[in-house]
Amino acid sequence: MAQKPSIPKGTRDFSPVEVSKRNYIMSIMRSHFEKFGYQPIETPTFENSETLMGKYGEEGDRLIFKILNSGDYLEKISEEELAEKNTKKITSKISEKALRYDLTVPFARYVVQHQNEIEFPFKRYQIQPVWRADRPQKGRFREFYQCDADVVGSTSLWQEVELVQLYDSVFATLGLNGVTIKINNRKILSGIAEVIGASDKLIDFTVALDKLDKIGEEGVKKEMLEKGIAETALEKVQPLFHFSGSIEEKLDKLSAMLSSSEEGMKGIEELRFICENVMNLGLQKANLDLDVTLARGLNYYTGAIFEVSAPEGVAMGSIGGGGRYDDLTGIFDPKSKLSGVGISFGLDRIYLVLEELNLFPETVSVSTEVLFFNLGESQALEAMKAITVLRKNGVKAEMYPDAAKEDKQFKHAQRRAIPYIVKGIEGELFSVKHLVTGEAFMVSVEDLIGRLK
Amino acid sequence: MAQKPSIPKGTRDFSPVEVSKRNYIMSIMRSHFEKFGYQPIETPTFENSETLMGKYGEEGDRLIFKILNSGDYLEKISEEELAEKNTKKITSKISEKALRYDLTVPFARYVVQHQNEIEFPFKRYQIQPVWRADRPQKGRFREFYQCDADVVGSTSLWQEVELVQLYDSVFATLGLNGVTIKINNRKILSGIAEVIGASDKLIDFTVALDKLDKIGEEGVKKEMLEKGIAETALEKVQPLFHFSGSIEEKLDKLSAMLSSSEEGMKGIEELRFICENVMNLGLQKANLDLDVTLARGLNYYTGAIFEVSAPEGVAMGSIGGGGRYDDLTGIFDPKSKLSGVGISFGLDRIYLVLEELNLFPETVSVSTEVLFFNLGESQALEAMKAITVLRKNGVKAEMYPDAAKEDKQFKHAQRRAIPYIVKGIEGELFSVKHLVTGEAFMVSVEDLIGRLK
């Protein structure tokens, strides 16, 4: 191979420092997921195509990576069919498996497939990569991790309360102060649609309202009118254009506005329960806000909708999102209409935010703590004896493998940012130096353990 | 979808208990890898096909899962080509990416691609799944994890010493006593080939010798003669048929046998260095043995060859293996002939062995420690307040989400093997019961934390 090897576009190699930082984030998520009672599951990298196809819309189907059947996959296809060059038809014959596109559909499949072994309500978390044949661009990859926590099998709103707390706990532990957990409810959006007399224009309405910051009240109204929303309808929801204040104030405004919509009032009642209890229990570092424009995956969620935005001043989209979907499992079993609610953490974006705010602890990327120089075979065995003891005591230690020039070994320690070097042995004592402070001392193995632990 | 959803053959769903047990093994590996100075990297799930194809032999190429190109992948193929139905030719046109087949080739690619950023010698570990379109059977899957530790860029035999220690440390921490780390050297095998005057019959020779246990000396000799190995040749290596004793005794026998082969003597010298130093440093729980029939991946390894077998009495093949390959990176860059040496842990088999010997700690699969019953909305908030405090103190706690009948909540705790339940609140005190011992007590939140930590 003449050219330099490379990796497919949209994929990434992760260096030791990157893996350590990613593992740091994921281990914090994992520990909080488990403290909240969520249990880990893992599903296969590829699913049967029929499990995935048709679940993400036509665009989704196109973005799913398909795996070519093994063996002579063309054998069963007639020459006429081949000549037709109907890609879609041929794909279904030469490919029966596809890479996971998200974690939600495999989770629904898992729940239906294992429903007799599962004790409901089932709180599960899942941290695994997914793949999408999207056009790669800054911050968007073809292979990326999703980190999801969902509960299935209960409609209790305490779960929504708990999921807000879970977001708060994870971000607080990551040192990320001032994230805003935005919450909305699909039923409120439906109520608005009812009130403006246009259930079919709900998306146009929320899309336009979302631009209030940028184009102002007049601009938004203009766009709404253009989309066919009546002037009289806009009057009914006029308070939305000046929608500020505390969550309670917002809920009161919504109550006045949506009093004629049963569904809207139900949504307000749900939101009130969630927000009041979250406030009673208290958040550590995050802000909770009601955002009536929030509509992620509108066709998907049926109750609460969540989205987390990074602290102010950090230019980053949402770093998490989720919501309630009343029928998670119906796609695989019409008899099993289990309600689910869950949230997702955006690993890549959280990574970028922590990097930008310099929030990774320095210790995360410290690998080896002590490098013993290799001073020739006679001393190497003594060094390895000490290293063996250090490792048994939990210290990350190693010896430079070759008896190279001292200068070379010194540079190796520097380049790898190893803090301590051992550059001499005298009887039971080791000559240790700290590469940053320059501090040098003679010490026994036992004392070295004490210093490093 | 009418039929029950399923997953592709050879793949697995992992339940919470299984994930916890697998993570237990992997976290022990990870902690030892890092104590020994190995650093984690991760590579993409799929590589460019040209990176993988031709690296594992013809059979390997066949077993690599290929990913179908996105979009209209048939467009560029002429009707004549299609009509030809030459699968191999068409595959190369409709598929440019393939799933990782092992971790070694992607590692070699990584090293060459990032050689200017890497500080050598580079000790890396990698724990990621790989995929093979093998016929699935008991214990053989199409998706499985590999757990590899390798050093690249140094020929020092101290690394072989350290890798034996690494095996010993991991298995000792897993509580797996009495594993045997078998070691051999490719140069010894070449020396034997030289001595018997048949370098081309080496594989036939080792395959036959390996059957000594089963078919006895006469059977083995018969097979060797049938394969065209001369009677006089067999006389020269007669000691191999009674090859017992300590490592030192075996090395002495080999020295006598291979004195005429320079390469063989070099192999003996290498093995002597490794074994003597391992013995001087001491092993915790494992046995080291010289196994002259050991020849895994013969065409691949150039120096030491390792294989670990499960403790006696456990019917399981090897649970680990590895060796030295003098030219790891040459396949991607002829100028970069870096020597590598590494070992691999067989996660699935280690899992089965630990299960069989009942070696998983009970705590591994304990998820939630306390379940608060939901006794109606008035008490639910008090329960959630206590739970919030418990979680902040590291206790895994949750509330049953719905105010269901006590019996139902009780069964939920039992089925999930949650040890403690809280079934009543009186002021500041919680009525706690241990579901196994039956022990019941009233306790404050603070005291409950004390008990559970």
JSON list of N, CA and C in Angstrom, two decimals, chain A residues 346-395:
[
{"chain": "A", "resi": 346, "resn": "GLY", "atom": "N", "xyz": [-25.69, 14.01, 25.10]},
{"chain": "A", "resi": 346, "resn": "GLY", "atom": "CA", "xyz": [-24.87, 14.16, 23.88]},
{"chain": "A", "resi": 346, "resn": "GLY", "atom": "C", "xyz": [-23.39, 14.14, 24.23]},
{"chain": "A", "resi": 347, "resn": "LEU", "atom": "N", "xyz": [-22.80, 12.94, 24.17]},
{"chain": "A", "resi": 347, "resn": "LEU", "atom": "CA", "xyz": [-21.41, 12.77, 24.61]},
{"chain": "A", "resi": 347, "resn": "LEU", "atom": "C", "xyz": [-20.43, 13.72, 23.91]},
{"chain": "A", "resi": 348, "resn": "ASP", "atom": "N", "xyz": [-20.49, 13.76, 22.58]},
{"chain": "A", "resi": 348, "resn": "ASP", "atom": "CA", "xyz": [-19.52, 14.57, 21.84]},
{"chain": "A", "resi": 348, "resn": "ASP", "atom": "C", "xyz": [-19.60, 16.05, 22.20]},
{"chain": "A", "resi": 349, "resn": "ARG", "atom": "N", "xyz": [-20.83, 16.54, 22.32]},
{"chain": "A", "resi": 349, "resn": "ARG", "atom": "CA", "xyz": [-20.98, 17.96, 22.65]},
{"chain": "A", "resi": 349, "resn": "ARG", "atom": "C", "xyz": [-20.59, 18.26, 24.09]},
{"chain": "A", "resi": 350, "resn": "ILE", "atom": "N", "xyz": [-20.93, 17.36, 25.00]},
{"chain": "A", "resi": 350, "resn": "ILE", "atom": "CA", "xyz": [-20.53, 17.55, 26.40]},
{"chain": "A", "resi": 350, "resn": "ILE", "atom": "C", "xyz": [-19.00, 17.60, 26.48]},
{"chain": "A", "resi": 351, "resn": "TYR", "atom": "N", "xyz": [-18.36, 16.72, 25.71]},
{"chain": "A", "resi": 351, "resn": "TYR", "atom": "CA", "xyz": [-16.90, 16.69, 25.64]},
{"chain": "A", "resi": 351, "resn": "TYR", "atom": "C", "xyz": [-16.35, 18.06, 25.21]},
{"chain": "A", "resi": 352, "resn": "LEU", "atom": "N", "xyz": [-16.93, 18.60, 24.14]},
{"chain": "A", "resi": 352, "resn": "LEU", "atom": "CA", "xyz": [-16.46, 19.89, 23.63]},
{"chain": "A", "resi": 352, "resn": "LEU", "atom": "C", "xyz": [-16.68, 21.01, 24.64]},
{"chain": "A", "resi": 353, "resn": "VAL", "atom": "N", "xyz": [-17.83, 20.98, 25.34]},
{"chain": "A", "resi": 353, "resn": "VAL", "atom": "CA", "xyz": [-18.12, 22.01, 26.33]},
{"chain": "A", "resi": 353, "resn": "VAL", "atom": "C", "xyz": [-17.12, 21.92, 27.50]},
{"chain": "A", "resi": 354, "resn": "LEU", "atom": "N", "xyz": [-16.87, 20.70, 27.99]},
{"chain": "A", "resi": 354, "resn": "LEU", "atom": "CA", "xyz": [-15.92, 20.54, 29.09]},
{"chain": "A", "resi": 354, "resn": "LEU", "atom": "C", "xyz": [-14.52, 21.00, 28.67]},
{"chain": "A", "resi": 355, "resn": "GLU", "atom": "N", "xyz": [-14.18, 20.70, 27.42]},
{"chain": "A", "resi": 355, "resn": "GLU", "atom": "CA", "xyz": [-12.87, 21.10, 26.89]},
{"chain": "A", "resi": 355, "resn": "GLU", "atom": "C", "xyz": [-12.80, 22.64, 26.85]},
{"chain": "A", "resi": 356, "resn": "GLU", "atom": "N", "xyz": [-13.85, 23.26, 26.31]},
{"chain": "A", "resi": 356, "resn": "GLU", "atom": "CA", "xyz": [-13.86, 24.72, 26.17]},
{"chain": "A", "resi": 356, "resn": "GLU", "atom": "C", "xyz": [-13.77, 25.41, 27.53]},
{"chain": "A", "resi": 357, "resn": "LEU", "atom": "N", "xyz": [-14.46, 24.86, 28.53]},
{"chain": "A", "resi": 357, "resn": "LEU", "atom": "CA", "xyz": [-14.47, 25.48, 29.85]},
{"chain": "A", "resi": 357, "resn": "LEU", "atom": "C", "xyz": [-13.35, 24.94, 30.74]},
{"chain": "A", "resi": 358, "resn": "ASN", "atom": "N", "xyz": [-12.50, 24.09, 30.15]},
{"chain": "A", "resi": 358, "resn": "ASN", "atom": "CA", "xyz": [-11.34, 23.56, 30.88]},
{"chain": "A", "resi": 358, "resn": "ASN", "atom": "C", "xyz": [-11.77, 22.82, 32.14]},
{"chain": "A", "resi": 359, "resn": "LEU", "atom": "N", "xyz": [-12.76, 21.97, 32.00]},
{"chain": "A", "resi": 359, "resn": "LEU", "atom": "CA", "xyz": [-13.35, 21.30, 33.17]},
{"chain": "A", "resi": 359, "resn": "LEU", "atom": "C", "xyz": [-12.91, 19.86, 33.36]},
{"chain": "A", "resi": 360, "resn": "PHE", "atom": "N", "xyz": [-12.07, 19.35, 32.46]},
{"chain": "A", "resi": 360, "resn": "PHE", "atom": "CA", "xyz": [-11.56, 17.99, 32.70]},
{"chain": "A", "resi": 360, "resn": "PHE", "atom": "C", "xyz": [-10.52, 18.04, 33.81]},
{"chain": "A", "resi": 361, "resn": "PRO", "atom": "N", "xyz": [-10.68, 17.22, 34.84]},
{"chain": "A", "resi": 361, "resn": "PRO", "atom": "CA", "xyz": [-9.65, 17.19, 35.88]},
{"chain": "A", "resi": 361, "resn": "PRO", "atom": "C", "xyz": [-8.30, 16.78, 35.27]},
{"chain": "A", "resi": 362, "resn": "GLU", "atom": "N", "xyz": [-7.23, 17.38, 35.79]},
{"chain": "A", "resi": 362, "resn": "GLU", "atom": "CA", "xyz": [-5.91, 17.07, 35.22]},
{"chain": "A", "resi": 362, "resn": "GLU", "atom": "C", "xyz": [-5.57, 15.59, 35.33]},
{"chain": "A", "resi": 363, "resn": "THR", "atom": "N", "xyz": [-6.05, 14.97, 36.40]},
{"chain": "A", "resi": 363, "resn": "THR", "atom": "CA", "xyz": [-5.72, 13.57, 36.64]},
{"chain": "A", "resi": 363, "resn": "THR", "atom": "C", "xyz": [-6.30, 12.62, 35.60]},
{"chain": "A", "resi": 364, "resn": "VAL", "atom": "N", "xyz": [-7.33, 13.08, 34.87]},
{"chain": "A", "resi": 364, "resn": "VAL", "atom": "CA", "xyz": [-7.98, 12.20, 33.90]},
{"chain": "A", "resi": 364, "resn": "VAL", "atom": "C", "xyz": [-6.98, 11.63, 32.90]},
{"chain": "A", "resi": 365, "resn": "SER", "atom": "N", "xyz": [-6.06, 12.48, 32.45]},
{"chain": "A", "resi": 365, "resn": "SER", "atom": "CA", "xyz": [-5.18, 12.01, 31.39]},
{"chain": "A", "resi": 365, "resn": "SER", "atom": "C", "xyz": [-3.80, 11.58, 31.91]},
{"chain": "A", "resi": 366, "resn": "VAL", "atom": "N", "xyz": [-3.63, 11.56, 33.22]},
{"chain": "A", "resi": 366, "resn": "VAL", "atom": "CA", "xyz": [-2.38, 11.03, 33.75]},
{"chain": "A", "resi": 366, "resn": "VAL", "atom": "C", "xyz": [-2.39, 9.52, 33.55]},
{"chain": "A", "resi": 367, "resn": "SER", "atom": "N", "xyz": [-1.39, 9.03, 32.80]},
{"chain": "A", "resi": 367, "resn": "SER", "atom": "CA", "xyz": [-1.36, 7.59, 32.65]},
{"chain": "A", "resi": 367, "resn": "SER", "atom": "C", "xyz": [-0.36, 7.03, 33.66]},
{"chain": "A", "resi": 368, "resn": "THR", "atom": "N", "xyz": [0.86, 6.77, 33.21]},
{"chain": "A", "resi": 368, "resn": "THR", "atom": "CA", "xyz": [1.85, 6.19, 34.11]},
{"chain": "A", "resi": 368, "resn": "THR", "atom": "C", "xyz": [2.36, 7.25, 35.10]},
{"chain": "A", "resi": 369, "resn": "GLU", "atom": "N", "xyz": [2.51, 6.85, 36.35]},
{"chain": "A", "resi": 369, "resn": "GLU", "atom": "CA", "xyz": [2.96, 7.80, 37.38]},
{"chain": "A", "resi": 369, "resn": "GLU", "atom": "C", "xyz": [4.47, 7.81, 37.57]},
{"chain": "A", "resi": 370, "resn": "VAL", "atom": "N", "xyz": [5.10, 6.65, 37.42]},
{"chain": "A", "resi": 370, "resn": "VAL", "atom": "CA", "xyz": [6.57, 6.56, 37.59]},
{"chain": "A", "resi": 370, "resn": "VAL", "atom": "C", "xyz": [7.18, 5.78, 36.44]},
{"chain": "A", "resi": 371, "resn": "LEU", "atom": "N", "xyz": [8.21, 6.34, 35.84]},
{"chain": "A", "resi": 371, "resn": "LEU", "atom": "CA", "xyz": [8.98, 5.60, 34.85]},
{"chain": "A", "resi": 371, "resn": "LEU", "atom": "C", "xyz": [10.35, 5.29, 35.44]},
{"chain": "A", "resi": 372, "resn": "PHE", "atom": "N", "xyz": [10.67, 4.02, 35.55]},
{"chain": "A", "resi": 372, "resn": "PHE", "atom": "CA", "xyz": [12.01, 3.60, 35.97]},
{"chain": "A", "resi": 372, "resn": "PHE", "atom": "C", "xyz": [12.90, 3.59, 34.74]},
{"chain": "A", "resi": 373, "resn": "PHE", "atom": "N", "xyz": [14.03, 4.25, 34.83]},
{"chain": "A", "resi": 373, "resn": "PHE", "atom": "CA", "xyz": [14.98, 4.18, 33.73]},
{"chain": "A", "resi": 373, "resn": "PHE", "atom": "C", "xyz": [15.56, 2.76, 33.66]},
{"chain": "A", "resi": 374, "resn": "ASN", "atom": "N", "xyz": [15.89, 2.35, 32.46]},
{"chain": "A", "resi": 374, "resn": "ASN", "atom": "CA", "xyz": [16.56, 1.06, 32.28]},
{"chain": "A", "resi": 374, "resn": "ASN", "atom": "C", "xyz": [18.05, 1.32, 32.24]},
{"chain": "A", "resi": 375, "resn": "LEU", "atom": "N", "xyz": [18.75, 0.89, 33.30]},
{"chain": "A", "resi": 375, "resn": "LEU", "atom": "CA", "xyz": [20.16, 1.23, 33.45]},
{"chain": "A", "resi": 375, "resn": "LEU", "atom": "C", "xyz": [21.05, 0.02, 33.21]},
{"chain": "A", "resi": 376, "resn": "GLY", "atom": "N", "xyz": [20.58, -0.84, 32.31]},
{"chain": "A", "resi": 376, "resn": "GLY", "atom": "CA", "xyz": [21.37, -2.04, 32.02]},
{"chain": "A", "resi": 376, "resn": "GLY", "atom": "C", "xyz": [20.82, -3.24, 32.75]},
{"chain": "A", "resi": 377, "resn": "GLU", "atom": "N", "xyz": [21.13, -4.42, 32.23]},
{"chain": "A", "resi": 377, "resn": "GLU", "atom": "CA", "xyz": [20.47, -5.63, 32.72]},
{"chain": "A", "resi": 377, "resn": "GLU", "atom": "C", "xyz": [20.63, -5.85, 34.21]},
{"chain": "A", "resi": 378, "resn": "SER", "atom": "N", "xyz": [21.78, -5.49, 34.77]},
{"chain": "A", "resi": 378, "resn": "SER", "atom": "CA", "xyz": [21.99, -5.80, 36.19]},
{"chain": "A", "resi": 378, "resn": "SER", "atom": "C", "xyz": [20.99, -5.03, 37.06]},
{"chain": "A", "resi": 379, "resn": "GLN", "atom": "N", "xyz": [20.69, -3.79, 36.69]},
{"chain": "A", "resi": 379, "resn": "GLN", "atom": "CA", "xyz": [19.76, -3.00, 37.50]},
{"chain": "A", "resi": 379, "resn": "GLN", "atom": "C", "xyz": [18.31, -3.21, 37.06]},
{"chain": "A", "resi": 380, "resn": "ALA", "atom": "N", "xyz": [18.11, -3.68, 35.83]},
{"chain": "A", "resi": 380, "resn": "ALA", "atom": "CA", "xyz": [16.74, -3.79, 35.31]},
{"chain": "A", "resi": 380, "resn": "ALA", "atom": "C", "xyz": [15.90, -4.74, 36.17]},
{"chain": "A", "resi": 381, "resn": "LEU", "atom": "N", "xyz": [16.50, -5.85, 36.59]},
{"chain": "A", "resi": 381, "resn": "LEU", "atom": "CA", "xyz": [15.73, -6.79, 37.40]},
{"chain": "A", "resi": 381, "resn": "LEU", "atom": "C", "xyz": [15.32, -6.14, 38.73]},
{"chain": "A", "resi": 382, "resn": "GLU", "atom": "N", "xyz": [16.24, -5.37, 39.32]},
{"chain": "A", "resi": 382, "resn": "GLU", "atom": "CA", "xyz": [15.91, -4.66, 40.57]},
{"chain": "A", "resi": 382, "resn": "GLU", "atom": "C", "xyz": [14.77, -3.67, 40.34]},
{"chain": "A", "resi": 383, "resn": "ALA", "atom": "N", "xyz": [14.84, -2.97, 39.21]},
{"chain": "A", "resi": 383, "resn": "ALA", "atom": "CA", "xyz": [13.78, -2.01, 38.87]},
{"chain": "A", "resi": 383, "resn": "ALA", "atom": "C", "xyz": [12.45, -2.75, 38.72]},
{"chain": "A", "resi": 384, "resn": "MET", "atom": "N", "xyz": [12.48, -3.86, 38.00]},
{"chain": "A", "resi": 384, "resn": "MET", "atom": "CA", "xyz": [11.24, -4.61, 37.77]},
{"chain": "A", "resi": 384, "resn": "MET", "atom": "C", "xyz": [10.67, -5.17, 39.08]},
{"chain": "A", "resi": 385, "resn": "LYS", "atom": "N", "xyz": [11.58, -5.52, 40.01]},
{"chain": "A", "resi": 385, "resn": "LYS", "atom": "CA", "xyz": [11.09, -5.99, 41.31]},
{"chain": "A", "resi": 385, "resn": "LYS", "atom": "C", "xyz": [10.32, -4.88, 42.03]},
{"chain": "A", "resi": 386, "resn": "ALA", "atom": "N", "xyz": [10.89, -3.69, 42.00]},
{"chain": "A", "resi": 386, "resn": "ALA", "atom": "CA", "xyz": [10.22, -2.55, 42.64]},
{"chain": "A", "resi": 386, "resn": "ALA", "atom": "C", "xyz": [8.90, -2.23, 41.93]},
{"chain": "A", "resi": 387, "resn": "ILE", "atom": "N", "xyz": [8.93, -2.28, 40.60]},
{"chain": "A", "resi": 387, "resn": "ILE", "atom": "CA", "xyz": [7.72, -1.99, 39.81]},
{"chain": "A", "resi": 387, "resn": "ILE", "atom": "C", "xyz": [6.62, -3.00, 40.14]},
{"chain": "A", "resi": 388, "resn": "THR", "atom": "N", "xyz": [7.00, -4.26, 40.28]},
{"chain": "A", "resi": 388, "resn": "THR", "atom": "CA", "xyz": [6.02, -5.29, 40.60]},
{"chain": "A", "resi": 388, "resn": "THR", "atom": "C", "xyz": [5.33, -4.98, 41.93]},
{"chain": "A", "resi": 389, "resn": "VAL", "atom": "N", "xyz": [6.12, -4.52, 42.91]},
{"chain": "A", "resi": 389, "resn": "VAL", "atom": "CA", "xyz": [5.54, -4.16, 44.21]},
{"chain": "A", "resi": 389, "resn": "VAL", "atom": "C", "xyz": [4.63, -2.93, 44.07]},
{"chain": "A", "resi": 390, "resn": "LEU", "atom": "N", "xyz": [5.11, -1.94, 43.33]},
{"chain": "A", "resi": 390, "resn": "LEU", "atom": "CA", "xyz": [4.30, -0.72, 43.15]},
{"chain": "A", "resi": 390, "resn": "LEU", "atom": "C", "xyz": [2.96, -1.06, 42.52]},
{"chain": "A", "resi": 391, "resn": "ARG", "atom": "N", "xyz": [2.99, -1.85, 41.46]},
{"chain": "A", "resi": 391, "resn": "ARG", "atom": "CA", "xyz": [1.74, -2.19, 40.77]},
{"chain": "A", "resi": 391, "resn": "ARG", "atom": "C", "xyz": [0.79, -2.93, 41.70]},
{"chain": "A", "resi": 392, "resn": "LYS", "atom": "N", "xyz": [1.34, -3.85, 42.49]},
{"chain": "A", "resi": 392, "resn": "LYS", "atom": "CA", "xyz": [0.47, -4.58, 43.42]},
{"chain": "A", "resi": 392, "resn": "LYS", "atom": "C", "xyz": [-0.20, -3.63, 44.39]},
{"chain": "A", "resi": 393, "resn": "ASN", "atom": "N", "xyz": [0.43, -2.48, 44.60]},
{"chain": "A", "resi": 393, "resn": "ASN", "atom": "CA", "xyz": [-0.14, -1.49, 45.49]},
{"chain": "A", "resi": 393, "resn": "ASN", "atom": "C", "xyz": [-0.90, -0.39, 44.73]},
{"chain": "A", "resi": 394, "resn": "GLY", "atom": "N", "xyz": [-1.24, -0.70, 43.49]},
{"chain": "A", "resi": 394, "resn": "GLY", "atom": "CA", "xyz": [-2.11, 0.20, 42.74]},
{"chain": "A", "resi": 394, "resn": "GLY", "atom": "C", "xyz": [-1.41, 1.37, 42.06]},
{"chain": "A", "resi": 395, "resn": "VAL", "atom": "N", "xyz": [-0.08, 1.39, 42.09]},
{"chain": "A", "resi": 395, "resn": "VAL", "atom": "CA", "xyz": [0.63, 2.49, 41.44]},
{"chain": "A", "resi": 395, "resn": "VAL", "atom": "C", "xyz": [0.90, 2.13, 39.98]}
]
